[in-house]
GROMACS .gro file of C-alpha atoms in nm:
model
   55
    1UNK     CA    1   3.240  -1.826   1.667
    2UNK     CA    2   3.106  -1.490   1.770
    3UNK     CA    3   3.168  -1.403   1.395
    4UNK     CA    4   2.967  -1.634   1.245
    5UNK     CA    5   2.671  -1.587   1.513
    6UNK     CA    6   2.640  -1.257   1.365
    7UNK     CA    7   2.678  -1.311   1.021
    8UNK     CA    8   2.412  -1.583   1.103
    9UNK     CA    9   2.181  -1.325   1.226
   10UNK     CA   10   2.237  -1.062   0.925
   11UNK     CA   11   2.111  -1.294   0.746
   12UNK     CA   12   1.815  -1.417   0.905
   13UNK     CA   13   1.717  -1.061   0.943
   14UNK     CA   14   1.775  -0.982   0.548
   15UNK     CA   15   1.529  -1.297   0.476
   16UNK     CA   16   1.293  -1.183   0.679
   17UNK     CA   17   1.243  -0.833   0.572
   18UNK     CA   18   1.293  -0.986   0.228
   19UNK     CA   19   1.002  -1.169   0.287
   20UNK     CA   20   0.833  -0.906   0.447
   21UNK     CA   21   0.876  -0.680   0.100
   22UNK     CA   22   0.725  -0.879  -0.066
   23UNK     CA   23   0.397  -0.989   0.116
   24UNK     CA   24   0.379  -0.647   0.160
   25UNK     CA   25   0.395  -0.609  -0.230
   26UNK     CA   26   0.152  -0.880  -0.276
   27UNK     CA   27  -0.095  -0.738  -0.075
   28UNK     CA   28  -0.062  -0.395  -0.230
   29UNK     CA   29  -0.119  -0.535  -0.633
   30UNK     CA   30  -0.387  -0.713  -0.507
   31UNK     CA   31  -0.526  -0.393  -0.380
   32UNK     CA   32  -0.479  -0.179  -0.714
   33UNK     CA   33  -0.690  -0.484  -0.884
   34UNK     CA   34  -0.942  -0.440  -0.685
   35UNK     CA   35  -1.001  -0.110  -0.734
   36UNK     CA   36  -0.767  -0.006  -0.431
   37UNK     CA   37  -0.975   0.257  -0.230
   38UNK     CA   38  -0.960   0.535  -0.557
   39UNK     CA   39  -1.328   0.614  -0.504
   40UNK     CA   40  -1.284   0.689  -0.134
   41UNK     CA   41  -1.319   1.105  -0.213
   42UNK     CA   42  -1.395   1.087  -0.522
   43UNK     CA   43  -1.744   1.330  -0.613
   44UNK     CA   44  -1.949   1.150  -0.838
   45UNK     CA   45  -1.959   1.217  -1.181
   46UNK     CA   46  -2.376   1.300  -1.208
   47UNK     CA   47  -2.330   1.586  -0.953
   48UNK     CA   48  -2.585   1.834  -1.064
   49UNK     CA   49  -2.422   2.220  -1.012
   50UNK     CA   50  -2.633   2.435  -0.796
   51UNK     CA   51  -2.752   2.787  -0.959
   52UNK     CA   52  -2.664   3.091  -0.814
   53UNK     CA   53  -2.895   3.302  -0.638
   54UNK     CA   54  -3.051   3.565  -0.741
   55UNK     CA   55  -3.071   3.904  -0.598
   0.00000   0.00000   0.00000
């Protein structure tokens, strides 16, 4: 009985992190289709370089 309690909760515990993978996942593609954060440090591409001074 004590056998099949734990095999019982092995399971359980597989589906759930299962499940867990792949919200995760989900959540993480819909991120990269939205752009997912690349422009967060990123300098912008019309940056004007400064001249050096002069002396």
């Amino acid at each position: 009985m004590t056998k099949f309690c734990f095999s019982r909760f092995v399971a359980a515990a597989l589906i759930a992190i299962s499940g867990a993978a792949l919200v995760t996942a989900s959540f993480d593609a819909e991120a990269r289709r939205a752009g997912g954060g690349s422009s967060v440090g990123r300098q912008s591409s019309n940056v004007t370089q400064q001249r050096q001074a002069t002396t």
